Coordinates of C-alpha atoms (C1' of nucleotides) in Angstrom, one line a residue:
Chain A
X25 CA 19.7 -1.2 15.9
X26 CA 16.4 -3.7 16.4
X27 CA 17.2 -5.1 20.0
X28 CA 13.5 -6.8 20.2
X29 CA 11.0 -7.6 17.3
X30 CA 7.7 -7.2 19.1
X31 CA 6.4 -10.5 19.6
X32 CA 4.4 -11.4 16.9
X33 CA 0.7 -12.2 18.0
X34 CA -0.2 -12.7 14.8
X35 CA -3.6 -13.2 13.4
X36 CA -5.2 -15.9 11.6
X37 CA -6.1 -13.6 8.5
X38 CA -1.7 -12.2 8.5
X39 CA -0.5 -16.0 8.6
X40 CA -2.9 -16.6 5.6
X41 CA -2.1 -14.1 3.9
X42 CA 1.7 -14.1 4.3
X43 CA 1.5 -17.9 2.9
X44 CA -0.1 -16.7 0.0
X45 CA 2.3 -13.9 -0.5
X46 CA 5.4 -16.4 0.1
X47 CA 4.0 -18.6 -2.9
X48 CA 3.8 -15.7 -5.1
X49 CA 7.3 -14.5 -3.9
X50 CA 8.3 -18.0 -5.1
X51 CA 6.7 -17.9 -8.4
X52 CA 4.8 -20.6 -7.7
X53 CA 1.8 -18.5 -8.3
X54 CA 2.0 -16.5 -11.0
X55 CA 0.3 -13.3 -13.3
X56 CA -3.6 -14.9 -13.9
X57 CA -3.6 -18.0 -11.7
X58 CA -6.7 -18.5 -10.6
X59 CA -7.0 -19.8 -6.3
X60 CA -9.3 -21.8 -5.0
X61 CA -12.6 -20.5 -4.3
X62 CA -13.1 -19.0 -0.9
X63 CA -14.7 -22.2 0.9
X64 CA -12.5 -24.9 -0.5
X65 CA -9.3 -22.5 0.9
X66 CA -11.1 -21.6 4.1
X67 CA -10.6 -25.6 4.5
X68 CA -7.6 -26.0 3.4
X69 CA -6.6 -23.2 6.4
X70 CA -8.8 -24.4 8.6
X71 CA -10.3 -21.2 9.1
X72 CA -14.0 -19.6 8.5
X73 CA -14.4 -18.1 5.4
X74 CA -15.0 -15.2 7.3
X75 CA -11.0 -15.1 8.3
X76 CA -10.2 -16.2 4.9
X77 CA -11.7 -13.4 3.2
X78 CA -9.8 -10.8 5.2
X79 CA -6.8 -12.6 4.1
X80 CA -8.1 -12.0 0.5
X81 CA -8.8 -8.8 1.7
X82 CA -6.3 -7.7 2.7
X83 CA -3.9 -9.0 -0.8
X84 CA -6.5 -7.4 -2.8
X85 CA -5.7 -3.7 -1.0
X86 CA -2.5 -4.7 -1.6
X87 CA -2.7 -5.0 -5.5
X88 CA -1.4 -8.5 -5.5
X89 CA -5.2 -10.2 -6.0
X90 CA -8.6 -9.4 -7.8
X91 CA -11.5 -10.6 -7.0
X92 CA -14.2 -11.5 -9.8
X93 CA -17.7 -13.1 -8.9
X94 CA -19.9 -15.0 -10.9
X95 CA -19.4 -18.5 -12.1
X96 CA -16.0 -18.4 -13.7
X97 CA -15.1 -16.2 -11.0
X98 CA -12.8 -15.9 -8.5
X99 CA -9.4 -14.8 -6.8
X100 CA -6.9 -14.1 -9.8
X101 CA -3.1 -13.4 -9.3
X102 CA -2.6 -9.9 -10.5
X103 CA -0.3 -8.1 -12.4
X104 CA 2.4 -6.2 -10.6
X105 CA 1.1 -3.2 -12.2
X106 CA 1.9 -1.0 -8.9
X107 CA -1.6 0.0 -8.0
X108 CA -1.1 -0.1 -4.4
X109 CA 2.5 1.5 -4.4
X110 CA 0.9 4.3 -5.9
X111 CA -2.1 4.5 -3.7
X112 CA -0.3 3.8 -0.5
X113 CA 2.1 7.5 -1.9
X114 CA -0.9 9.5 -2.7
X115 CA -2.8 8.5 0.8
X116 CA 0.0 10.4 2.0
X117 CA -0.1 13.5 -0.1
X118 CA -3.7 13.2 1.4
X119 CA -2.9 13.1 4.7
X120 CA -0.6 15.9 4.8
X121 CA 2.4 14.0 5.4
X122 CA 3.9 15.3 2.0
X123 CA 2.9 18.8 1.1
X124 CA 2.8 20.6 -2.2
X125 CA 6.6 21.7 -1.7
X126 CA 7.1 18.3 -1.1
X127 CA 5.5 17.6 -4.2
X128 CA 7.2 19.9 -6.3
X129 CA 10.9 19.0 -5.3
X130 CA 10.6 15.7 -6.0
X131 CA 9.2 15.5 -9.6
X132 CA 12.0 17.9 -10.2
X133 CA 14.7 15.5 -8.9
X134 CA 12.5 12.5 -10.2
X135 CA 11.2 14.0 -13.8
X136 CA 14.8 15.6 -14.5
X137 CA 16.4 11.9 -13.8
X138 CA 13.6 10.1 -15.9
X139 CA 14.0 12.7 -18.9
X140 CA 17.9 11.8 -19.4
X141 CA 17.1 8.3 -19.3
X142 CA 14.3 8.5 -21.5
X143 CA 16.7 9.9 -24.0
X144 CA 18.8 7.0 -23.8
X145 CA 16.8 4.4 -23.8
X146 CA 13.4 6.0 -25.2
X147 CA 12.3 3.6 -28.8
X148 CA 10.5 5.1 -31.7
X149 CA 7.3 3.9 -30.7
X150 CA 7.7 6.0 -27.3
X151 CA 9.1 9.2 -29.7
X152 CA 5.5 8.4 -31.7
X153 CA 3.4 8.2 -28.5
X154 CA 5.0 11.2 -27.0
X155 CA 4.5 13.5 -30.3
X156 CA 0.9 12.2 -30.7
X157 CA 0.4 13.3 -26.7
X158 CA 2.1 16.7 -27.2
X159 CA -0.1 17.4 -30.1
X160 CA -3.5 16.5 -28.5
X161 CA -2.1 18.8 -25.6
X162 CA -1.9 21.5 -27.9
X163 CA -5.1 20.9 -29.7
X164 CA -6.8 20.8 -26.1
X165 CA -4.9 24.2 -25.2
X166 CA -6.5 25.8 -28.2
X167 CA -9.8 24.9 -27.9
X168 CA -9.4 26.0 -24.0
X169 CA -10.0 22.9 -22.5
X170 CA -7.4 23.7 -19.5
X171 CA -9.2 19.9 -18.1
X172 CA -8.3 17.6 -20.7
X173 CA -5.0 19.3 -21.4
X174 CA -4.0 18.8 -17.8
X175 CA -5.1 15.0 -18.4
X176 CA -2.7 15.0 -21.3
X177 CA 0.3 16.5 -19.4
X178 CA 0.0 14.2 -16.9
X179 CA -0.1 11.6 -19.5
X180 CA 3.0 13.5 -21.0
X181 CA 5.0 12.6 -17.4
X182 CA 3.7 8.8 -17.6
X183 CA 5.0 8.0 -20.7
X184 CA 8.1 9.5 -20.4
X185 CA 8.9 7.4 -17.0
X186 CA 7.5 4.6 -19.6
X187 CA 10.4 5.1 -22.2
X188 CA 12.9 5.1 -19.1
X189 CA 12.7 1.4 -19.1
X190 CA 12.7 1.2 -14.9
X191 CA 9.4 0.7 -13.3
X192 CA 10.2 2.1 -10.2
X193 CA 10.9 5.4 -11.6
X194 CA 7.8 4.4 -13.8
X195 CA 5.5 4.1 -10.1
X196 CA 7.0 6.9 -8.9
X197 CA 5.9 9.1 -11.4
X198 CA 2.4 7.4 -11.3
X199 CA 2.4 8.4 -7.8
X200 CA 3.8 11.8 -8.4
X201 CA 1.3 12.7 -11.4
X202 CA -2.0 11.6 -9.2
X203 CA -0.6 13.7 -6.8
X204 CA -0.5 16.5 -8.6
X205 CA -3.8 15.6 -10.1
X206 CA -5.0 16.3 -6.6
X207 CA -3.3 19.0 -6.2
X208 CA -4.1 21.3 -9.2
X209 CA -7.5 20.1 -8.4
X210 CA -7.6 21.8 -5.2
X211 CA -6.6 24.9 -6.4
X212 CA -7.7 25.0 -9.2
X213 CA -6.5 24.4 -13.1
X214 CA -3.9 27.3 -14.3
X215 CA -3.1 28.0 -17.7
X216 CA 0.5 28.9 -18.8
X217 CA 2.3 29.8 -21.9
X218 CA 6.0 28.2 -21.1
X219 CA 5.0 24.4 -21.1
X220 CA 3.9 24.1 -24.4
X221 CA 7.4 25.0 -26.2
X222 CA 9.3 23.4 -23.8
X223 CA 7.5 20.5 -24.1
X224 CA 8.6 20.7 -28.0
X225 CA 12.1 21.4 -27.0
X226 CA 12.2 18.2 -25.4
X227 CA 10.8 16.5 -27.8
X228 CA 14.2 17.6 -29.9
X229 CA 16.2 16.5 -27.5
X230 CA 14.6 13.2 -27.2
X231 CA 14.3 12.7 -31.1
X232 CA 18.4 13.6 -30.5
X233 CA 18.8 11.4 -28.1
X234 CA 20.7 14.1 -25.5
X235 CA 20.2 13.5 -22.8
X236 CA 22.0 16.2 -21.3
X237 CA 19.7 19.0 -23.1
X238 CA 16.4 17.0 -22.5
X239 CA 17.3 17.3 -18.4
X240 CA 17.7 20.5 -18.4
X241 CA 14.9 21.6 -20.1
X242 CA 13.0 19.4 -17.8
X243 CA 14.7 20.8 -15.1
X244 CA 13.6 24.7 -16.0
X245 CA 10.4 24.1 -16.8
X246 CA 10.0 21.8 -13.7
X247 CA 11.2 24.4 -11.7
X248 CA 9.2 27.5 -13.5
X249 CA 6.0 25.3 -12.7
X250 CA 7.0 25.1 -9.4
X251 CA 7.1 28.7 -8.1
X252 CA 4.0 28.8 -9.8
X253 CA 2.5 26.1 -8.1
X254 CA 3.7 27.1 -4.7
X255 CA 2.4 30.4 -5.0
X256 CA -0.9 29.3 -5.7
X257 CA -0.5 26.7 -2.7
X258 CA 0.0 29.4 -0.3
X259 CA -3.7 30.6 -0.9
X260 CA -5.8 27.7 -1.7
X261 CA -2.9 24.4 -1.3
X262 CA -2.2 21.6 0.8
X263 CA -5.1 18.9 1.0
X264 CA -8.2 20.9 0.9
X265 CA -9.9 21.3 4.4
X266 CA -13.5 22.1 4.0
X267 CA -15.8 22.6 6.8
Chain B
X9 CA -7.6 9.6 -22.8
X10 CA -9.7 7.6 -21.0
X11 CA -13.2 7.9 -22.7
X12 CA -15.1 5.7 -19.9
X13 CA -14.9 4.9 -16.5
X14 CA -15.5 1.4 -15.6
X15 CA -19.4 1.9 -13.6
X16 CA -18.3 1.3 -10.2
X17 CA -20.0 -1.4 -8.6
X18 CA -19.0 -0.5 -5.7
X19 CA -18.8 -2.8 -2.6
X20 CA -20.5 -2.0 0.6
X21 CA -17.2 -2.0 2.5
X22 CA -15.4 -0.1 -0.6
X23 CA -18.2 2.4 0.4
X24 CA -17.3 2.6 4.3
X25 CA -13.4 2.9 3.5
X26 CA -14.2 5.6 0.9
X27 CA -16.2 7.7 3.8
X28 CA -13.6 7.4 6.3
X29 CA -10.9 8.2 3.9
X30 CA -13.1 11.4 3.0
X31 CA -13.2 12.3 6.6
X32 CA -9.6 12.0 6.6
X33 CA -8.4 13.9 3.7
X34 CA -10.5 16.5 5.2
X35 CA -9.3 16.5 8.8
X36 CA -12.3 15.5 10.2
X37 CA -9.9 13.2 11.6
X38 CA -6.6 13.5 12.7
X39 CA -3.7 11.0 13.8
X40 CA -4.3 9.1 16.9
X41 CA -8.5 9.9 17.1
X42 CA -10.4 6.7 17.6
X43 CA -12.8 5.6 15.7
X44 CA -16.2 4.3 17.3
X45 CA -16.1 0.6 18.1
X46 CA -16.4 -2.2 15.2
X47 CA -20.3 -3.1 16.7
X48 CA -21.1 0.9 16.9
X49 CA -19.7 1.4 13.7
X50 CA -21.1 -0.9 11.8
X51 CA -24.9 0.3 13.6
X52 CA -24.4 3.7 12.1
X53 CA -23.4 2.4 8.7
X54 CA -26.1 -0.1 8.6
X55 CA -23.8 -3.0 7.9
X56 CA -23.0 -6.3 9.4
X57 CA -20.0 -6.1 11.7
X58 CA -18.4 -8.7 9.3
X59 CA -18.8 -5.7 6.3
X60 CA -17.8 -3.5 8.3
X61 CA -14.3 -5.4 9.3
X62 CA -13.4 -5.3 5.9
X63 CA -13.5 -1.7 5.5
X64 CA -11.4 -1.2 8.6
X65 CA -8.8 -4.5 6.8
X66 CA -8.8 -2.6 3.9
X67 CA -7.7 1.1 5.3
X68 CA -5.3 -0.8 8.4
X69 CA -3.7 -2.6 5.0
X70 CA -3.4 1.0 3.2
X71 CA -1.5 2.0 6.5
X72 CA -4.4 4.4 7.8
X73 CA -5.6 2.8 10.5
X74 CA -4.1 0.5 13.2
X75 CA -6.2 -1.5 15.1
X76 CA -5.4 -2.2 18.5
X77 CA -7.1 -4.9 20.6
X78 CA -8.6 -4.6 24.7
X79 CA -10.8 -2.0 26.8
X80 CA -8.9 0.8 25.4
X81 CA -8.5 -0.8 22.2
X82 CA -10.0 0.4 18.7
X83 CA -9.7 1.5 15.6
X84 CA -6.8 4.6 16.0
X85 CA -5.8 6.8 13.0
X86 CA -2.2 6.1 12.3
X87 CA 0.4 8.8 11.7
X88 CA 1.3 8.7 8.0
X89 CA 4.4 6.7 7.7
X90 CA 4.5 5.8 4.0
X91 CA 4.6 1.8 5.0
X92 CA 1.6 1.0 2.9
X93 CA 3.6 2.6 0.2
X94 CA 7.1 0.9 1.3
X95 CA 5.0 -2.5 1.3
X96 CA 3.6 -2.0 -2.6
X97 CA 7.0 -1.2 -3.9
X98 CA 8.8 -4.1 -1.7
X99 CA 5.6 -6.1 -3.5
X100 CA 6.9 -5.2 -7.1
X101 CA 10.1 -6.3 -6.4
X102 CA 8.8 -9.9 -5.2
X103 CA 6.8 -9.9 -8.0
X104 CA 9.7 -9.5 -10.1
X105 CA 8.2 -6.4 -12.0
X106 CA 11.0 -4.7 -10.5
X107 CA 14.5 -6.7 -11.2
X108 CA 17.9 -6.4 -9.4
X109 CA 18.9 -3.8 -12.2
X110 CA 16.0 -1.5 -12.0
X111 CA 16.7 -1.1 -8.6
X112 CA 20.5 -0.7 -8.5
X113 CA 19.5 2.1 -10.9
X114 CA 17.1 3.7 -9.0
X115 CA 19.2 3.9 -6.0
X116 CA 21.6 5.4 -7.9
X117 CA 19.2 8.3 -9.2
X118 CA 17.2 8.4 -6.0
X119 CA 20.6 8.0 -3.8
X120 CA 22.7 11.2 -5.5
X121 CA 20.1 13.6 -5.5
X122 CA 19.3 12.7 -1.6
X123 CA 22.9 13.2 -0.9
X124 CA 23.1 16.5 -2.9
X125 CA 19.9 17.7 -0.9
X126 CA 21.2 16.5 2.9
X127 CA 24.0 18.6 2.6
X128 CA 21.7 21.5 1.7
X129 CA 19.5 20.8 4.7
X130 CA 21.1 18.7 7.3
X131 CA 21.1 19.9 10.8
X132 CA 23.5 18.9 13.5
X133 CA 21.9 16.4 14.5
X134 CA 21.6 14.6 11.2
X135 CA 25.3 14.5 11.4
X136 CA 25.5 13.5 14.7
X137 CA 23.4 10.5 13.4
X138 CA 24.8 9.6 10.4
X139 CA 28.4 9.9 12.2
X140 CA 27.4 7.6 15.2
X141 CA 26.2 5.1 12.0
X142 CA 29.4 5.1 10.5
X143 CA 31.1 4.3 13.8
X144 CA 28.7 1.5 14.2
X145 CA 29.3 0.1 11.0
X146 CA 33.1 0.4 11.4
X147 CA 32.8 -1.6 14.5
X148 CA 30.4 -4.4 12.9
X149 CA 33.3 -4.3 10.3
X150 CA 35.8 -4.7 12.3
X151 CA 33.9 -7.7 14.1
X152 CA 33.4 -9.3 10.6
X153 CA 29.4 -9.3 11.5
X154 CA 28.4 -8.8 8.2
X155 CA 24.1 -8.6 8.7
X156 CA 24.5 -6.1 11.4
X157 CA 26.7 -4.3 9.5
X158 CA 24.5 -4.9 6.7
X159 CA 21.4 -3.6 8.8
X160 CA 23.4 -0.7 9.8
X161 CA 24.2 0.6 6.1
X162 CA 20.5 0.4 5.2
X163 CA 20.3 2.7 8.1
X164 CA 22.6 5.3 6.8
X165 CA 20.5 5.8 3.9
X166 CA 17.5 6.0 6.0
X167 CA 19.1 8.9 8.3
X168 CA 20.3 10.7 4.6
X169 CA 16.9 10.6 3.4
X170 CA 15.7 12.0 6.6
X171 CA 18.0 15.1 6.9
X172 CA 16.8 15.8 2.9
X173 CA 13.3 16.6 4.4
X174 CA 11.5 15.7 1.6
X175 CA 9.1 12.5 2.9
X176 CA 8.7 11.3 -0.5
X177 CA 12.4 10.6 -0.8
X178 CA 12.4 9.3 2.6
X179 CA 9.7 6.9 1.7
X180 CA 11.0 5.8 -1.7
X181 CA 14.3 5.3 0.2
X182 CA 12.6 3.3 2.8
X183 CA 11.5 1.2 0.2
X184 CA 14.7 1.0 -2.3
X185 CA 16.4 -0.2 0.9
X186 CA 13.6 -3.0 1.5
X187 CA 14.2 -4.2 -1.5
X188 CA 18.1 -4.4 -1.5
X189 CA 17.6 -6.1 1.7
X190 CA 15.7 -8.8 -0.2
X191 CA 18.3 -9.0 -2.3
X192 CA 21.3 -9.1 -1.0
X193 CA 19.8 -11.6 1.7
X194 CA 19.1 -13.9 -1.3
X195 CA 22.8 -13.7 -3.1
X196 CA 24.4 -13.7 0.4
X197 CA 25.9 -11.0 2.4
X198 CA 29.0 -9.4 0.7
X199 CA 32.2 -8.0 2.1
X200 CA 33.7 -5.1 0.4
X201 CA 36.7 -2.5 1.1
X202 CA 35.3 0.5 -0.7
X203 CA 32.2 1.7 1.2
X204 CA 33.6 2.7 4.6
X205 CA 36.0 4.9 2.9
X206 CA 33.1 6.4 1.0
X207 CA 31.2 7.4 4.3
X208 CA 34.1 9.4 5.5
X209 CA 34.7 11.3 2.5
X210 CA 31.0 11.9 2.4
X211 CA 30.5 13.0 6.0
X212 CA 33.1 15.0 5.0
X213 CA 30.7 16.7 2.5
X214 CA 28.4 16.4 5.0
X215 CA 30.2 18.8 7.2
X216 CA 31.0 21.3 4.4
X217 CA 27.6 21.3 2.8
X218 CA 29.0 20.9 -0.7
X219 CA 26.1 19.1 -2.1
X220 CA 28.2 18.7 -5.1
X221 CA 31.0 16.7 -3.3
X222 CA 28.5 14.3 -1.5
X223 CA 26.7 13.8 -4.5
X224 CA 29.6 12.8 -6.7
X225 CA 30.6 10.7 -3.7
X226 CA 27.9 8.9 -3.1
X227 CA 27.3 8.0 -7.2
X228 CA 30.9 6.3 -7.8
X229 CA 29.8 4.6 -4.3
X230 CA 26.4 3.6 -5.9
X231 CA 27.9 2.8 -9.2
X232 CA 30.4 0.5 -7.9
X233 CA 28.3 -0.7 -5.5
X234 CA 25.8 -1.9 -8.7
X235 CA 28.8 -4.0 -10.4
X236 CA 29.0 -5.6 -7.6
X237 CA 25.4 -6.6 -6.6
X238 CA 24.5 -7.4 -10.7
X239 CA 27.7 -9.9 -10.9
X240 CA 26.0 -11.7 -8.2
X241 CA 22.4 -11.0 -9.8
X242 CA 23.7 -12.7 -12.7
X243 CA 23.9 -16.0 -10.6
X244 CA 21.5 -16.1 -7.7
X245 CA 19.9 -12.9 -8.0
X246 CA 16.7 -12.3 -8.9
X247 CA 13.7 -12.6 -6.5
X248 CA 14.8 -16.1 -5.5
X249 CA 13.1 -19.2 -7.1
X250 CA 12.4 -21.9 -5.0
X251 CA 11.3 -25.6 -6.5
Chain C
dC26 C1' -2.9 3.0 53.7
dG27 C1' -0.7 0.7 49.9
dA28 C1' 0.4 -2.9 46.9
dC29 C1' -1.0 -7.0 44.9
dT30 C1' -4.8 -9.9 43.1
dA31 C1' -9.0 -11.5 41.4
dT32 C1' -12.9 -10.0 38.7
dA33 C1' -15.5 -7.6 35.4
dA34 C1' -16.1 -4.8 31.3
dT35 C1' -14.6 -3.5 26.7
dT36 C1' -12.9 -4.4 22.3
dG37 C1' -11.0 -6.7 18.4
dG38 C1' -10.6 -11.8 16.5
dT39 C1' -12.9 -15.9 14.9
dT40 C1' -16.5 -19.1 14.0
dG41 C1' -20.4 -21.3 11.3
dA42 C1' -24.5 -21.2 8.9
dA43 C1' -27.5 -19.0 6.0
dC44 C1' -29.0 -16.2 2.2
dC45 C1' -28.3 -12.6 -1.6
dA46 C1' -26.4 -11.0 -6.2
dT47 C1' -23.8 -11.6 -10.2
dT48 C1' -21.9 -14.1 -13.8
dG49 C1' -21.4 -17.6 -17.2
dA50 C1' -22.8 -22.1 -18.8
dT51 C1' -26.5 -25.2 -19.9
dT52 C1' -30.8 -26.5 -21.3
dT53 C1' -35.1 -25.7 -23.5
dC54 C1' -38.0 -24.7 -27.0
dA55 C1' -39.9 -22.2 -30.9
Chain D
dT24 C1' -30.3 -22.3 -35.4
dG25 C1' -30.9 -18.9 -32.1
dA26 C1' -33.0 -16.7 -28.5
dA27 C1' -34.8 -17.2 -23.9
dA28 C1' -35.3 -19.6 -19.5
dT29 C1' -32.9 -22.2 -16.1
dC30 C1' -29.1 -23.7 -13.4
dA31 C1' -24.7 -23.8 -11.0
dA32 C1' -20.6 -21.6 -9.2
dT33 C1' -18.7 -17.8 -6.8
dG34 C1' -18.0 -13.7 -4.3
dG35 C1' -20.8 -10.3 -1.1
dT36 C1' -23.5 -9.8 3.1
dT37 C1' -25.9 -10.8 7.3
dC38 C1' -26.6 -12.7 11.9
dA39 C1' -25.6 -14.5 16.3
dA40 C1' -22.7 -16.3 19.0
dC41 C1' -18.2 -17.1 21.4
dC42 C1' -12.9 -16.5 22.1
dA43 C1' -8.9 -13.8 23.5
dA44 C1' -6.5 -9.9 24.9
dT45 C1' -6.3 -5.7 27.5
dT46 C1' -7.5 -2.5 30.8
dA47 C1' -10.2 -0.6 34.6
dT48 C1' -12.1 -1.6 38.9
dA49 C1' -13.2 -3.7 43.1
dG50 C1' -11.5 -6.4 46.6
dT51 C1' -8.1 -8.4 49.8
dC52 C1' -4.3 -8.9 52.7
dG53 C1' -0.3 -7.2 55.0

DNA sequence: CGACTATAATTGGTTGAACCATTGATTTCA
DNA sequence: TGAAATCAATGGTTCAACCAATTATAGTCG
């Protein structure tokens, strides 16, 4: 495989930083811990606070810090909340690395996986949050608001990887969803008759706890939205290029 | 939803990153331009060079950027290669927001339906590949050098996501197999009789294209494989805590 | 002429000191 | 007591250097 790293000239702000990350690896920094300010650790490193801060930086792109100013401020341990994971997939919706077929395919194979789960594991608070959601979508549908009922659909997917219980399905779908935010964006928002009732035969299926029907109702409609997607894509799609 | 977006304060250097990323999105720029150098840069955006270094931190973090040092050197748009995105998920597993279970899970979800789509799609050089992988790994076997063998069956999954064309299972593979990595490098490397066999039989599927073959295949594989790795979790597992 | 070598130019990396802007705590005073 | 003025802590930004790596270029010797 590997037959030479490349040496690694590292830089002042990477050594910093991967100390940092080590303690938090370690759990010997944890969720709301607060660091030093930036000119007591630019000592402690023997660096400028210059360096230092592109160390900080650099962990805050990474979703691992925030930084607060003012008095009480400071650099705060974050939650793993997945931030960066899901900016780091979207950059490359962006880019054109991953394309809208792209797109499609996987929140099939993702959202069909995440459904059967969700039926499994899924509690009756998530049931609750997930009728509640598929009633505002419907409410939103009626009074024409194609906007805020493509908010609540997206919603719809997050709470479902929610009740699955496993965050990296849970991130993916983040990623996925803010994706397609972009996409349907770009081409604009389409109204459609099928998602509606399937998403109340999936709520039977969940209230049942089977798993097998919830996936492949998922599945279908996933699909259906698909070819509808794509065809749209092959007009307006992919990351819009303006002049 | 969400009634109020938090007024964005934004940071000088949040503002730079944000106009680059705009001109990338729109292909204004394109993998491997250069950007103007740090000192120009920051003249046009009427920043300090410091302000302006942070931008660039922040988009070389994201993976956007790579910055390269020397008369030739600069600031060079980097092909979209999902590490930013490996990186934030490898994060969440260090974290611990991901655990040893959630991931064995997700390989197993992720892992079947990338089988299942490589058979559809692979050409014959994917087989080539993943056939020349299984050799190695035979031989590594056979030697009893359990990392490179190791190193070698991340790879396989690598070269399966990669003949599924889809980049975002090749990224969230790239990831999932970071993160066992981690893992199994904290329980210790394990020995088992049941995965070579598996290989064959799938490159057997491989060869026929019967998705449904390979994808049975590779979820007993997965399945047993996850006994395995939790019984161990159980013990050492867990991002590793140090005193 | 050609290959090697010293030099210069370009560019990112780092430094240190200073000042600004925001935030929260403290003090003051009606 | 409570509202307003003040202070202190902290991140954000600026400026002006200098360091270090890398490549282009000119020079030198065989």
């Amino acid at each position: 495989m590997r037959e030479f790293r490349p040496v690694a000239t590292r830089r002042a702000f990477e050594e910093i930083a991967s100390q940092i990350r080590g303690r938090l690896a370690r759990q010997a920094l944890r969720a709301g811990d607060r660091l030093p300010p930036e000119r007591e650790l630019a000592g402690q490193f023997h660096v400028s606070r210059n360096t230092l801060r592109e160390a900080l930086r650099s962990l805050e792109i990474a979703g691992l810090l925030e930084l607060r100013k003012g008095a009480t401020g400071g650099a705060f341990i974050k939650e793993g909340g997945g931030d960066a994971a899901v900016a780091g997939l979207a950059d490359l919706y962006h880019l054109g690395t991953i394309k809208p077929e792209h797109l499609t395919e996987a929140r099939i194979v993702i959202g069909t996986e995440v459904a059967r789960l969700a039926c499994a594991r899924r509690t009756k608070e998530d049931l609750a949050a997930l009728e509640a959601n598929v009633t505002a979508a419907e409410d939103a549908t009626r009074r024409g608001d194609v906007v805020q009922r493509a908010h609540v659909n997206y919603e719809f997917h997050r709470l479902l990887a929610r009740a699955a219980r496993n965050p990296v399905l849970t991130v993916i779908t983040d990623a996925l969803m803010e994706m397609t935010r972009h996409f349907v964006e770009s081409v604009g928002y389409m109204p459609n008759r099928y998602v509606m009732p399937s998403r109340r035969r999936l709520l039977q299926h969940l209230r049942a706890k089977d798993g097998e029907g919830a996936a492949l109702e998922m599945e279908s409609m996933l699909k259906r939205l698909q070819r509808f997607h794509l065809a749209r894509a092959g007009d307006a799609g992919k990351p819009r290029i303006r002049s």
